[in-house]
Structures are given as C-alpha cells and as structure tokens.
Amino acid sequence: MKPYLSIFKLRLRLETQYRGAVLGGLICQMFFGLILIAVYRALYASKPQAIPFANVATYVWFQQAFFRMLLSTDDDLMEKIKTGGIAYDLCRPLHLYSFYYFRILAMKLMGSLLRAVPMLLIALLLPEGWGMSLPASPAAFLASIVSLLLGAACVTASENITMAATMRTLDPRGFRTIFNVLLMLLTGNILPLTLYPDSWQPVLRLLPYAQMLDAPARLYTGEYPLAEVPGIFLLQIAWIIALVALGCFLWNQNQKRLVLQGG
Amino acid sequence: MSFIQVEDLKKQFIVRKKREKGSLFREKEIREALRGVSFEIERGELVGYIGPNGAGKSTTVKILSGILTPDGGKALVGGQVPWKNRRDYVQHIGVVFGQRMQLWWDVPILDSYNLLKDIYRIPEDRYKSRLSELTDALGLGELLRTPLRQLSLGQRMRAELCGSLLHQPDILFLDEPTIGLDAVSKLDLRDFLLWENREHKTTILLTTHDMEDIAALCQRVMVLGHGSKLYDGNLADLLARFDKTRTVEISYDDPAAALKLPPTVQVEKNGDGFRLSYKPEEFPTAKLLSLLQMAGPIREMTVQPQNIDHLIAAMYEEMDL
C-alpha cells in the first residue's frame, strides 16, 4: 500500500498549493449557482413542481460546491500520457491502475473540499429561496457524507477509464467531450435529476452518473428516506466495483500493447 | 554468463501513412526498428550505444527496461527477461530518459525522492545513506528543498539522475542524458557517472549523440544503424579506421605569401592565413612541412586531428546510414 498512500498524500498537498485556482473556482461556481437558481425560480413562478423549491436550491448548491470533484481532470497525467513522460511510470514496480487511481482521487477530494467548505457556508447564509437548507436530519447528513465519499470513488474510477482510453487515442478531446456532456446532464449538474420526468427516475437513479453527486444530494435533502440508505450504498459500491474492474482491464490491455511514441 | 545477453532482438512498428487521394484507407507501412541485434555486456561495464537518429537505440533501451515487448529474439538481464515479471524486474534497473521528466514539477525535489522511496520500498536507513551519498556526489544538497521548476536544466538533469539511482539499481540505462547541457554540466555529469560506475560497479548503457560523452566515459562502443549492429568494440579502434584526415592552420608574416601545394592537399583561405586538410597516407607530413616552410617565415601553425563528430559523420556515410 505504501506507494499508493504516498502518491495520495503528495497529490493532496500539491492541490493545496493552487490557492488562486480555488478562489477563481469559488467565484465561478457561486455565479453559476445563482444563475441556475434564478432560472428555477422562474420555472416555479410559472408552474410549481412537486419537489419543494428549497430542495431544488439545496441540490443546486450541493452540485456547484462539488463541481470540482465531478469535472476536473488530472491534466499533468494527461500530458504525461500524450508526451510519453509516462515511460517512467511504466518502468516502476507499481500496479499502474492503483497508482493513478489514488493520484486522481486525492486531486478530486482535496480540490473539491477546498472549494466546497467555504461555498456551502456562504450558501447556508443566503436568504431563503436562494440559499441552501440544513440537512433533513443528523443521520441524513452523515449518510450523505458517506455517500459523497463513495461518489468520489465512483468519479475517480470513471476518470481512470478516460485515462486508459487516452493511452489509445493519445488525444483525450473527443472521448472527454462526450463523457463530459453525459456527465453534466446525467449527474444532475445542469438540471437536478429530481426535476426530470417521474417515468425517467427508475432508470436515471440506477445509472453510474447518479451515484456521483445525485445520491448524496438526495440523502442530504431527505428525498431519499433513511430506510433506503443501505440500498443506495450497495448500488454505489456495485458501480464502483464495475468501473474499477473495467478500468483495470483497460490499463492491463494498454500495458500489453504498449508502444511509446518518439525517441 | 554475461550480465546482459541480447540475442537477435527484433522490433517492428506500424506507421500509418497519410491517406492518398482517392483511396479510402491510410496505407500502413512497417518500419523495422530492430532487425536482429545481439550483444553481451558484463557486470560493471560502461558501454556507449551510438547511431544516427532513428537507428533503434531508444527502442533497445525501452525493450531492456521492460516498457516494450520485442517481436522476436531473446534478452536476459541479470538472469531475468525484462518484459516478463515486469514489476520484479524493474526493481533492479534505473532509467534516465534525457528528454522526459520523472520528478514533480511543482514540489521540492526531496518530495519526489520520498515518493520514489515508497515506490521502490527502500528501507529508511538505506534510503538516507544513499540519498546523502548521491546528493554529495551530484552537488544537490542545497537544492533539495527547491521545486524542480526553479532549477536550471543542468541542475534538473543531476536531480533526475539522482532519482533514477536512489534504489541502487544494478544497471542504469541512460537515453541521451547530456542533451542540451552546457559544458560544465556535461563534465560534472560525466564525472558522476564514472564515480557511480567505479564505486558501485553499476553497469551503464549510454545512448548519446555527443561523441565527447563516449570518448570520456566508454571503453567500449556499439554502433547501431538501420536497426542492425554495425560495430562493437574499442572506441580508439573505431576512430582509427576513419581518422585519416589532418587539418593544418597556418599563417605567415607576409600576408601575401603564396602557397604551392599538390592537389591532394585542400587549401582554404582562413582570415589572414590558410586552412589545409590532407591525408598523411597520401601526402607525407614531412613533405608538406618543407613545402610550407619554403613559402616564407611562418607566424603561427597548428595541426589538429579531425573533430570526433566529423569522424562519426564519415563513418555513418561509409556505412551508408
């Protein structure tokens, strides 16, 4: 475990160095949050939905606060793959998949934590109708934190699949664009999944995307009752296992057919 | 049994060409990077591996460091096949790719070393003594707390080298380690490599385009061209085969002095004086000297053997590379 813990710690520390980026992200995400809430206020003003508006606002803030966890790539790693700097990692006594997994996980956790804590505090202080509500109950709060960690594990696994694919195409753009559009739509980042038609819900909530931020957000607001917690955790874990297995398989394939470009 | 044994190593790459007009698919072209290379290297040897760009040097290094799988042939390094049991094998080797970076850009180099310590699972006490030994030898002591991005290219290469040797590998592969370095940095790096080779009997295989590197470091040199080994042996013997031309720079007190020389000697006007090149076997040096003295009082004169790069260029030309 030592190498993996070591890269995790190094990457955590590295992420705290980019304070300017944290401030920039904070302002940007606040702005997005306010715009989205304004849009949904207008929607509710013309046609109220079944979900209480306070939940929608909370959901939006939750998504914005952890945006960095969802949509951020390890650009250094991407660059290493493109330029062949990865040659060094290939001649180390490492399980590459795990090494990169912990590297990405650390970046996502620290990156989003640094932004989320101040942002959620601000969002809690905003006036009613704009701001975030308190969690449904202390137990719901705890459940949503556990679920959030599982969500981070899930996002990291899917990110590592993108990395493995980049090893093949050497250009992440095409793959990442499709992936990101799906991510924005199906994680509930643009439109909360709670506002999608009821008939879509059974499918939407089973997809891997819903395990990332939607499940923790719904646990927080209490839309998922506490009785459902074990089922939700199980579903999240199942997806983590599936995505990790796929990622491991792709990385192993990569290592078998390795051709490093250039002298 | 030799420490490194390579037999009939082959590797092909498929290169996709640009699509021709009117055809639907791109044509594939097979490029043979290695066409059956064999050699043996003993423990503690320091071997230079040269050849023009695209000769297959880096491919050999990548195969021997377990990154690439060959299409044919055998290789044994310290009794292990590099591309099998990769994780166990790489524990014993160190690699420096001169054009790539292994250390982290934004963190102090010590942090990168600590990560490498954990990656190679080096015991704490061994790590400490090895690190202090290497930082002394490479003059890195004061730079350990500096982020890599603030180091000069020469410092960076020394730092990279230290990173590749922390786990005390039995063999070190160096792929163009002196590329882009200034004269002082190059000399330091060479001194260090000789030191490491002497102190720890580390076997070193070095690819480079810098012939001075080879001359300073390696008793033995292998020449690779078009994926085949063309020469393997002593550097001096190799040079003797191509070192046939001498250059003389000469100037006279009287700038108008006229030289009368046979056509086998090439004459070029060079500032106030002349630059002559000739082959001693065609035109004896003694004869040339007497002719030069007849032209008038000589102010200054130097005789130089041919520049080592020119020799290699002549060699590549003769071997049709």
Coordinates of C-alpha atoms in Angstrom, one line a residue:
Chain A
M1 CA 0.0 0.0 0.0
K2 CA 2.9 2.3 0.6
P3 CA 3.5 3.7 -2.9
Y4 CA -0.2 4.4 -3.3
L5 CA -0.6 6.1 0.1
S6 CA 2.5 8.1 -0.7
I7 CA 1.2 9.4 -4.1
F8 CA -2.2 10.1 -2.4
K9 CA -0.5 12.3 0.2
L10 CA 1.7 14.1 -2.3
R11 CA -1.2 14.9 -4.5
L12 CA -3.3 16.1 -1.6
R13 CA -0.5 18.5 -0.6
L14 CA 0.1 19.7 -4.2
E15 CA -3.6 20.5 -4.6
T16 CA -3.5 22.9 -1.6
Q17 CA -0.8 24.9 -3.5
Y18 CA -3.1 26.3 -6.1
R19 CA -5.0 28.8 -3.9
G20 CA -5.6 31.2 -6.8
A21 CA -7.5 28.5 -8.6
V22 CA -9.6 27.8 -5.5
L23 CA -10.7 31.4 -5.3
G24 CA -11.4 31.6 -9.0
G25 CA -13.4 28.3 -8.9
L26 CA -15.3 29.6 -5.9
I27 CA -16.4 32.8 -7.6
C28 CA -17.3 31.0 -10.8
Q29 CA -19.3 28.3 -9.1
M30 CA -21.2 30.9 -6.9
F31 CA -22.1 32.7 -10.1
F32 CA -23.4 29.5 -11.8
G33 CA -25.3 28.6 -8.7
L34 CA -27.1 31.9 -8.5
I35 CA -28.0 31.8 -12.2
L36 CA -29.3 28.3 -12.1
I37 CA -31.4 29.1 -9.0
A38 CA -32.8 32.2 -10.8
V39 CA -33.8 30.1 -13.7
Y40 CA -35.6 27.5 -11.5
R41 CA -37.3 30.3 -9.6
A42 CA -38.7 31.5 -12.8
L43 CA -39.8 27.9 -13.6
Y44 CA -41.5 27.6 -10.2
A45 CA -43.2 31.0 -10.6
S46 CA -45.0 29.9 -13.8
K47 CA -45.5 26.2 -12.9
P48 CA -44.7 24.9 -9.4
Q49 CA -43.2 21.4 -9.4
A50 CA -43.8 18.5 -6.9
I51 CA -40.4 19.0 -5.3
P52 CA -40.3 21.8 -2.7
F53 CA -38.2 24.7 -4.0
A54 CA -35.9 24.7 -1.0
N55 CA -34.8 21.2 -2.0
V56 CA -34.0 22.4 -5.6
A57 CA -31.9 25.3 -4.3
T58 CA -30.1 22.9 -1.9
Y59 CA -29.5 20.5 -4.7
V60 CA -28.0 23.2 -6.9
W61 CA -25.6 24.4 -4.2
F62 CA -24.6 20.8 -3.5
Q63 CA -23.8 20.3 -7.1
Q64 CA -21.9 23.5 -7.5
A65 CA -19.9 23.0 -4.3
F66 CA -18.6 19.6 -5.5
F67 CA -18.3 20.6 -9.1
R68 CA -14.5 20.2 -9.0
M69 CA -14.9 16.6 -7.9
L70 CA -17.0 15.9 -10.9
L71 CA -15.5 17.8 -13.7
S72 CA -11.8 18.1 -13.3
T73 CA -9.1 16.1 -14.9
D74 CA -5.6 15.4 -13.8
D75 CA -4.0 17.5 -16.6
D76 CA -0.5 16.6 -15.6
L77 CA -1.2 12.9 -16.0
M78 CA -3.0 13.6 -19.3
E79 CA 0.1 15.5 -20.5
K80 CA 2.3 12.7 -19.4
I81 CA 0.3 10.2 -21.5
K82 CA 0.4 12.5 -24.5
T83 CA 4.1 13.3 -24.4
G84 CA 5.3 9.9 -23.3
G85 CA 6.5 11.0 -19.9
I86 CA 4.5 8.0 -18.7
A87 CA 7.5 5.9 -19.8
Y88 CA 9.0 6.5 -16.3
D89 CA 5.8 5.2 -14.6
L90 CA 5.9 2.1 -16.8
C91 CA 9.3 1.1 -15.5
R92 CA 8.4 1.3 -11.9
P93 CA 7.4 -1.6 -9.7
L94 CA 3.8 -0.5 -9.5
H95 CA 0.3 -1.5 -10.2
L96 CA -0.3 1.4 -12.5
Y97 CA -4.1 1.4 -12.2
S98 CA -4.0 1.8 -8.5
F99 CA -1.2 4.3 -8.6
Y100 CA -3.2 6.6 -10.9
Y101 CA -6.4 5.9 -9.0
F102 CA -5.0 7.3 -5.8
R103 CA -3.4 10.2 -7.6
I104 CA -6.8 11.2 -9.2
L105 CA -8.8 10.5 -6.0
A106 CA -6.5 12.8 -4.0
M107 CA -6.8 15.6 -6.5
K108 CA -10.6 15.3 -6.6
L109 CA -11.1 15.1 -2.8
M110 CA -8.8 18.0 -1.9
G111 CA -9.7 20.1 -4.9
S112 CA -13.4 19.9 -4.1
L113 CA -13.1 20.1 -0.3
L114 CA -11.2 23.4 -0.5
R115 CA -13.9 24.9 -2.6
A116 CA -16.9 23.2 -1.1
V117 CA -16.4 24.2 2.6
P118 CA -16.4 28.0 2.1
M119 CA -19.1 27.7 -0.6
L120 CA -21.5 25.7 1.4
L121 CA -21.0 28.1 4.3
I122 CA -21.9 31.1 2.1
A123 CA -24.8 29.2 0.6
L124 CA -26.2 28.4 4.0
L125 CA -26.2 32.2 4.8
L126 CA -28.0 33.2 1.7
P127 CA -31.7 34.4 2.2
E128 CA -34.5 31.8 1.9
G129 CA -35.5 30.9 -1.6
W130 CA -31.9 31.4 -2.7
G131 CA -29.8 29.6 -0.1
M132 CA -29.1 26.1 1.0
S133 CA -31.2 24.4 3.7
L134 CA -29.9 22.5 6.6
P135 CA -29.8 18.7 6.2
A136 CA -33.0 16.8 6.8
S137 CA -31.6 15.2 9.9
P138 CA -28.2 14.5 11.5
A139 CA -28.5 10.9 10.3
A140 CA -29.3 12.1 6.8
F141 CA -26.2 14.4 7.0
L142 CA -24.0 11.5 8.0
A143 CA -25.4 9.3 5.3
S144 CA -24.8 11.9 2.6
I145 CA -21.2 12.3 3.7
V146 CA -20.6 8.6 3.4
S147 CA -22.4 8.6 0.1
L148 CA -20.3 11.5 -1.1
L149 CA -17.1 9.6 -0.4
L150 CA -18.5 6.6 -2.4
G151 CA -19.4 9.1 -5.1
A152 CA -15.8 10.4 -5.2
A153 CA -14.6 6.8 -5.6
C154 CA -17.0 6.3 -8.4
V155 CA -16.0 9.5 -10.3
T156 CA -12.3 8.6 -9.9
A157 CA -12.9 5.2 -11.4
S158 CA -14.7 6.7 -14.4
E159 CA -11.9 9.3 -14.8
N160 CA -9.3 6.5 -14.8
I161 CA -11.2 4.9 -17.7
T162 CA -10.8 8.1 -19.6
M163 CA -7.1 8.0 -18.9
A164 CA -6.9 4.4 -20.1
A165 CA -8.7 5.4 -23.3
T166 CA -6.4 8.4 -23.8
M167 CA -3.5 5.9 -23.8
R168 CA -5.0 4.6 -27.0
T169 CA -6.1 7.7 -28.8
L170 CA -3.4 9.9 -27.5
D171 CA -5.8 12.8 -27.7
P172 CA -8.4 13.0 -24.9
R173 CA -10.6 15.6 -26.5
G174 CA -13.1 13.5 -28.4
F175 CA -13.6 11.0 -25.7
R176 CA -13.7 13.6 -22.9
T177 CA -16.2 15.8 -24.7
I178 CA -18.8 13.0 -25.0
F179 CA -18.1 11.9 -21.5
N180 CA -18.4 15.4 -20.0
V181 CA -21.7 16.1 -21.8
L182 CA -23.2 12.9 -20.4
L183 CA -21.7 13.8 -17.0
M184 CA -23.2 17.3 -16.9
L185 CA -26.7 16.0 -18.0
L186 CA -26.9 12.7 -16.1
T187 CA -25.3 13.7 -12.8
G188 CA -27.9 16.5 -12.4
N189 CA -25.3 19.3 -12.7
I190 CA -27.4 21.4 -15.1
L191 CA -30.9 20.2 -14.3
P192 CA -31.4 18.5 -11.0
L193 CA -32.2 14.8 -11.6
T194 CA -35.2 15.4 -9.3
L195 CA -36.8 17.6 -11.9
Y196 CA -36.6 15.0 -14.7
P197 CA -39.9 13.3 -15.5
D198 CA -41.1 10.7 -13.0
S199 CA -41.1 8.0 -15.6
W200 CA -37.3 8.5 -16.1
Q201 CA -36.5 8.3 -12.5
P202 CA -36.2 4.5 -12.1
V203 CA -33.6 4.4 -14.9
L204 CA -31.8 7.6 -14.1
R205 CA -31.1 6.7 -10.5
L206 CA -29.6 3.4 -11.4
L207 CA -27.0 4.9 -13.8
P208 CA -23.4 5.3 -12.6
Y209 CA -23.8 9.1 -13.0
A210 CA -26.5 9.3 -10.4
Q211 CA -24.1 7.6 -7.9
M212 CA -21.6 10.5 -8.0
L213 CA -23.4 13.6 -6.6
D214 CA -27.1 13.0 -7.1
A215 CA -27.4 10.2 -4.4
P216 CA -25.5 12.2 -1.8
A217 CA -27.6 15.4 -2.5
R218 CA -30.9 13.5 -2.3
L219 CA -29.8 11.9 1.0
Y220 CA -29.0 15.4 2.3
T221 CA -32.4 16.9 1.5
G222 CA -34.2 13.8 2.7
E223 CA -35.7 12.9 -0.7
Y224 CA -34.2 9.5 -0.1
P225 CA -35.6 8.4 3.2
L226 CA -33.1 6.8 5.7
A227 CA -34.7 3.4 5.2
E228 CA -33.2 3.4 1.6
V229 CA -29.7 4.1 2.7
P230 CA -28.4 0.5 2.6
G231 CA -29.8 0.0 -0.9
I232 CA -28.2 3.3 -2.1
F233 CA -24.8 2.4 -0.6
L234 CA -25.0 -1.0 -2.2
L235 CA -25.8 0.4 -5.6
Q236 CA -22.9 2.9 -5.3
I237 CA -20.5 0.2 -4.3
A238 CA -21.7 -2.1 -7.1
W239 CA -20.9 0.7 -9.6
I240 CA -17.5 1.4 -8.1
I241 CA -16.6 -2.3 -8.4
A242 CA -17.8 -2.4 -12.0
L243 CA -16.0 0.8 -13.1
V244 CA -12.8 -0.2 -11.3
A245 CA -12.9 -3.6 -12.9
L246 CA -13.3 -2.1 -16.4
G247 CA -10.5 0.5 -15.7
C248 CA -8.2 -2.2 -14.5
F249 CA -8.9 -4.3 -17.6
L250 CA -8.2 -1.4 -19.9
W251 CA -5.0 -0.5 -18.2
N252 CA -3.8 -4.1 -18.3
Q253 CA -4.6 -4.2 -22.0
N254 CA -2.7 -1.0 -22.5
Q255 CA 0.4 -2.3 -20.8
K256 CA 0.3 -5.4 -23.0
R257 CA 0.2 -3.5 -26.3
L258 CA 2.4 -0.6 -25.3
V259 CA 4.1 1.4 -27.9
L260 CA 5.7 4.6 -26.7
Q261 CA 5.8 7.3 -29.3
G262 CA 9.0 9.0 -30.3
G263 CA 12.7 8.7 -29.3
Chain B
M1 CA 27.4 -15.9 -18.2
S2 CA 27.2 -12.3 -19.1
F3 CA 25.1 -9.9 -17.1
I4 CA 23.2 -8.7 -20.1
Q5 CA 22.6 -11.1 -23.0
V6 CA 20.7 -9.9 -26.1
E7 CA 20.2 -12.3 -29.0
D8 CA 18.6 -11.5 -32.3
L9 CA 16.3 -8.8 -30.9
K10 CA 13.7 -7.7 -33.4
K11 CA 11.0 -5.0 -33.2
Q12 CA 8.7 -3.5 -35.9
F13 CA 6.5 -0.5 -35.7
I14 CA 3.5 0.0 -37.9
V15 CA 3.4 3.5 -39.2
R16 CA 0.2 4.8 -40.8
K17 CA 1.0 7.0 -43.8
K18 CA -1.1 10.0 -44.8
R19 CA -4.1 9.0 -46.8
E20 CA -3.6 9.0 -50.6
K21 CA -6.1 11.0 -52.6
G22 CA -8.7 8.7 -54.0
S23 CA -8.2 5.8 -51.6
L24 CA -10.4 5.2 -48.6
F25 CA -7.9 3.9 -46.1
R26 CA -4.5 5.0 -45.0
E27 CA -1.7 2.8 -46.1
K28 CA 0.3 1.0 -43.4
E29 CA 4.0 0.8 -43.5
I30 CA 6.1 -1.5 -41.5
R31 CA 9.2 0.1 -40.1
E32 CA 11.8 -2.2 -38.7
A33 CA 13.3 -0.5 -35.7
L34 CA 15.5 -3.5 -34.8
R35 CA 16.4 -6.2 -37.3
G36 CA 18.1 -8.8 -35.1
V37 CA 20.6 -7.1 -32.7
S38 CA 22.8 -9.2 -30.5
F39 CA 25.3 -8.3 -27.8
E40 CA 26.6 -9.1 -24.4
I41 CA 27.6 -6.8 -21.6
E42 CA 29.5 -7.8 -18.5
R43 CA 28.7 -6.6 -15.0
G44 CA 30.3 -3.2 -14.3
E45 CA 30.9 -2.3 -17.9
L46 CA 30.2 1.2 -19.2
V47 CA 29.1 0.9 -22.8
G48 CA 28.3 3.6 -25.3
Y49 CA 25.5 3.0 -27.8
I50 CA 25.6 5.3 -30.8
G51 CA 24.0 5.7 -34.1
P52 CA 22.1 8.3 -36.1
N53 CA 18.5 9.3 -35.2
G54 CA 16.0 6.5 -35.8
A55 CA 18.7 3.8 -35.7
G56 CA 16.9 1.9 -32.9
K57 CA 18.9 3.0 -29.9
S58 CA 15.9 4.1 -27.8
T59 CA 13.9 1.1 -28.9
T60 CA 16.6 -1.2 -27.4
V61 CA 16.7 0.8 -24.2
K62 CA 12.9 0.6 -23.9
I63 CA 12.9 -3.2 -24.5
L64 CA 15.6 -3.7 -21.9
S65 CA 13.8 -1.6 -19.4
G66 CA 10.7 -3.6 -19.9
I67 CA 8.5 -1.0 -21.5
L68 CA 8.3 -2.5 -24.9
T69 CA 7.9 -6.1 -25.9
P70 CA 10.1 -7.2 -28.8
D71 CA 8.6 -9.1 -31.8
G72 CA 11.4 -11.6 -31.7
G73 CA 14.7 -12.6 -30.1
K74 CA 15.9 -13.1 -26.6
A75 CA 17.1 -10.8 -23.8
L76 CA 18.3 -11.7 -20.3
V77 CA 19.4 -9.0 -17.9
G78 CA 20.7 -10.4 -14.6
G79 CA 19.0 -13.7 -15.4
Q80 CA 15.6 -12.1 -16.0
V81 CA 13.6 -11.4 -19.1
P82 CA 12.8 -7.7 -19.0
W83 CA 9.2 -7.9 -20.3
K84 CA 8.2 -10.8 -18.1
N85 CA 7.6 -10.3 -14.4
R86 CA 8.0 -6.6 -15.1
R87 CA 7.3 -5.4 -11.6
D88 CA 10.0 -7.6 -10.1
Y89 CA 12.5 -6.9 -12.8
V90 CA 12.3 -3.1 -12.8
Q91 CA 13.3 -3.1 -9.1
H92 CA 16.8 -3.8 -10.3
I93 CA 17.2 -1.2 -13.1
G94 CA 17.4 2.5 -13.3
V95 CA 16.5 4.5 -16.4
V96 CA 17.1 8.1 -17.4
F97 CA 15.2 9.4 -20.4
G98 CA 17.1 12.6 -21.2
Q99 CA 14.0 14.3 -22.8
R100 CA 11.4 13.4 -20.2
M101 CA 10.9 14.2 -16.6
Q102 CA 10.3 11.8 -13.7
L103 CA 10.4 14.4 -10.9
W104 CA 7.4 16.5 -10.0
W105 CA 7.4 20.0 -11.4
D106 CA 5.8 21.9 -8.6
V107 CA 7.1 20.3 -5.5
P108 CA 10.6 20.3 -3.8
I109 CA 12.7 17.6 -5.3
L110 CA 13.1 16.0 -1.9
D111 CA 9.3 15.2 -2.0
S112 CA 9.7 13.5 -5.4
Y113 CA 12.6 11.4 -3.9
N114 CA 10.4 10.5 -0.9
L115 CA 7.8 9.3 -3.3
L116 CA 10.4 7.2 -5.1
K117 CA 11.5 5.8 -1.8
D118 CA 8.0 4.5 -1.2
I119 CA 7.5 3.3 -4.8
Y120 CA 10.7 1.2 -4.6
R121 CA 10.0 0.3 -0.9
I122 CA 13.6 1.4 0.0
P123 CA 14.2 0.9 3.8
E124 CA 14.6 4.1 5.7
D125 CA 18.2 3.8 6.7
R126 CA 19.4 2.6 3.3
Y127 CA 17.5 5.5 1.7
K128 CA 19.1 8.1 4.0
S129 CA 22.6 7.0 3.4
R130 CA 22.1 6.6 -0.4
L131 CA 20.4 10.0 -0.6
S132 CA 23.2 11.8 1.2
E133 CA 25.8 9.9 -0.9
L134 CA 24.1 10.9 -4.1
T135 CA 23.4 14.5 -3.2
D136 CA 27.1 14.9 -2.2
A137 CA 28.3 13.4 -5.4
L138 CA 25.9 15.4 -7.5
G139 CA 26.1 18.6 -5.6
L140 CA 22.4 18.7 -4.9
G141 CA 22.5 19.3 -1.1
E142 CA 21.2 22.9 -1.2
L143 CA 18.7 22.2 -3.9
L144 CA 16.7 19.5 -2.1
R145 CA 14.0 21.9 -0.9
T146 CA 13.7 23.7 -4.2
P147 CA 10.9 22.9 -6.5
L148 CA 12.0 21.4 -9.8
R149 CA 10.6 24.2 -11.9
Q150 CA 13.1 26.6 -10.3
L151 CA 16.2 24.6 -11.3
S152 CA 18.3 25.1 -14.3
L153 CA 18.5 22.4 -17.0
G154 CA 21.8 21.2 -15.7
Q155 CA 20.6 21.0 -12.1
R156 CA 17.5 19.3 -13.3
M157 CA 19.4 16.6 -15.1
R158 CA 21.5 16.0 -12.0
A159 CA 18.3 15.8 -9.9
E160 CA 16.8 13.3 -12.4
L161 CA 19.9 11.2 -12.3
C162 CA 19.7 11.1 -8.5
G163 CA 16.1 10.0 -8.7
S164 CA 16.9 7.1 -11.0
L165 CA 19.7 5.8 -8.8
L166 CA 18.1 6.1 -5.3
H167 CA 17.1 2.4 -5.3
Q168 CA 20.7 1.5 -6.2
P169 CA 20.0 -0.4 -9.4
D170 CA 22.4 -2.9 -10.8
I171 CA 22.1 -1.4 -14.2
L172 CA 21.5 2.1 -15.4
F173 CA 20.1 2.9 -18.9
L174 CA 20.8 6.4 -20.0
D175 CA 19.0 7.7 -23.0
E176 CA 20.7 10.9 -24.1
P177 CA 21.4 12.3 -20.7
T178 CA 23.6 15.2 -21.7
I179 CA 21.2 16.7 -24.3
G180 CA 21.0 20.4 -24.0
L181 CA 23.5 20.8 -21.2
D182 CA 26.3 23.4 -21.0
A183 CA 30.0 22.4 -20.9
V184 CA 30.4 22.5 -17.1
S185 CA 27.2 20.5 -16.5
K186 CA 28.3 17.9 -19.0
L187 CA 31.7 17.5 -17.4
D188 CA 30.1 17.2 -13.9
L189 CA 27.6 14.6 -15.2
R190 CA 30.4 12.5 -16.8
D191 CA 32.5 12.6 -13.6
F192 CA 29.5 11.5 -11.7
L193 CA 28.8 8.6 -14.0
L194 CA 32.4 7.4 -13.7
W195 CA 32.1 7.7 -10.0
E196 CA 28.9 5.7 -9.8
N197 CA 30.3 3.0 -12.1
R198 CA 33.5 2.7 -10.0
E199 CA 32.0 2.9 -6.5
H200 CA 29.1 0.6 -7.0
K201 CA 30.1 -1.4 -10.1
T202 CA 26.8 -0.2 -11.7
T203 CA 26.6 -1.4 -15.3
I204 CA 25.8 1.6 -17.5
L205 CA 24.5 1.6 -21.1
L206 CA 24.5 5.0 -22.5
T207 CA 22.9 6.3 -25.7
T208 CA 24.0 9.7 -26.9
H209 CA 24.8 11.8 -29.9
D210 CA 27.6 13.6 -28.1
M211 CA 30.8 11.9 -29.0
E212 CA 32.7 13.6 -26.3
D213 CA 30.5 11.7 -23.8
I214 CA 31.5 8.4 -25.4
A215 CA 35.2 9.4 -25.5
A216 CA 35.2 10.4 -21.9
L217 CA 33.2 7.5 -20.5
C218 CA 33.2 4.4 -22.5
Q219 CA 36.0 2.0 -23.4
R220 CA 33.5 0.1 -25.5
V221 CA 31.1 1.4 -28.1
M222 CA 28.4 -0.2 -30.1
V223 CA 27.2 1.4 -33.4
L224 CA 23.7 0.9 -34.5
G225 CA 22.3 1.8 -37.9
H226 CA 19.1 0.9 -39.7
G227 CA 18.3 -1.5 -36.8
S228 CA 21.4 -3.6 -37.1
K229 CA 24.6 -3.6 -35.1
L230 CA 27.5 -2.4 -37.3
Y231 CA 30.4 -2.2 -34.9
D232 CA 31.1 -3.4 -31.4
G233 CA 34.5 -2.7 -29.7
N234 CA 37.0 -0.3 -28.7
L235 CA 36.4 3.4 -29.5
A236 CA 40.0 4.1 -30.4
D237 CA 40.0 1.3 -33.0
L238 CA 36.8 2.5 -34.5
L239 CA 38.2 6.0 -34.8
A240 CA 41.5 4.8 -36.2
R241 CA 39.5 3.4 -39.2
F242 CA 38.1 6.8 -40.1
D243 CA 40.6 9.1 -38.6
K244 CA 42.6 9.7 -41.8
T245 CA 42.5 13.5 -42.4
R246 CA 44.5 16.1 -40.6
T247 CA 43.8 19.8 -40.6
V248 CA 46.6 22.4 -40.5
E249 CA 46.0 26.1 -39.8
I250 CA 48.9 28.3 -40.8
S251 CA 49.6 32.0 -41.2
Y252 CA 52.7 33.8 -42.5
D253 CA 54.4 37.1 -41.5
D254 CA 53.9 38.2 -45.0
P255 CA 50.1 38.1 -45.7
A256 CA 50.8 37.9 -49.5
A257 CA 52.8 34.7 -49.2
A258 CA 51.7 32.2 -51.9
L259 CA 51.4 28.5 -51.3
K260 CA 52.3 26.0 -54.0
L261 CA 50.8 22.7 -53.0
P262 CA 49.8 19.5 -54.8
P263 CA 46.1 18.9 -55.5
T264 CA 45.9 16.2 -52.8
V265 CA 46.0 19.0 -50.2
Q266 CA 42.9 21.1 -50.0
V267 CA 43.6 24.7 -49.3
E268 CA 41.1 27.2 -47.9
K269 CA 41.7 30.9 -47.2
N270 CA 41.1 31.4 -43.5
G271 CA 41.4 35.1 -42.3
D272 CA 45.0 36.1 -42.5
G273 CA 46.2 32.5 -43.2
F274 CA 45.2 29.2 -44.7
R275 CA 43.4 26.1 -43.6
L276 CA 44.8 23.0 -45.2
S277 CA 43.4 19.5 -45.0
Y278 CA 45.3 16.4 -46.2
K279 CA 45.6 12.7 -45.6
P280 CA 49.1 11.7 -44.2
E281 CA 48.9 8.4 -46.1
E282 CA 48.5 10.2 -49.4
F283 CA 50.9 13.1 -48.8
P284 CA 53.5 12.6 -46.0
T285 CA 53.5 15.2 -43.3
A286 CA 57.3 15.8 -43.6
K287 CA 57.0 16.7 -47.3
L288 CA 54.1 19.1 -46.5
L289 CA 56.1 20.8 -43.8
S290 CA 59.0 21.5 -46.1
L291 CA 56.7 22.9 -48.7
L292 CA 55.1 25.2 -46.1
Q293 CA 58.4 26.5 -44.9
M294 CA 59.5 27.4 -48.4
A295 CA 56.6 29.8 -48.7
G296 CA 58.1 32.2 -46.2
P297 CA 58.5 32.8 -42.4
I298 CA 55.7 31.1 -40.5
R299 CA 54.0 33.2 -37.9
E300 CA 51.7 30.6 -36.4
M301 CA 50.8 27.0 -37.1
T302 CA 48.5 24.3 -35.5
V303 CA 47.9 20.7 -36.5
Q304 CA 44.7 19.1 -35.5
P305 CA 43.3 15.6 -35.7
Q306 CA 39.9 15.5 -37.2
N307 CA 37.0 16.5 -34.9
I308 CA 35.3 13.4 -33.5
D309 CA 31.9 14.4 -34.9
H310 CA 33.4 14.6 -38.3
L311 CA 34.8 11.1 -37.9
I312 CA 31.4 9.8 -36.9
A313 CA 29.8 11.6 -39.8
A314 CA 32.4 10.0 -42.1
M315 CA 31.7 6.6 -40.6
Y316 CA 27.9 6.9 -41.0
E317 CA 28.5 7.9 -44.5
E318 CA 30.7 5.0 -45.3
M319 CA 28.3 2.6 -43.6
D320 CA 25.5 4.2 -45.7
L321 CA 23.4 5.4 -42.8

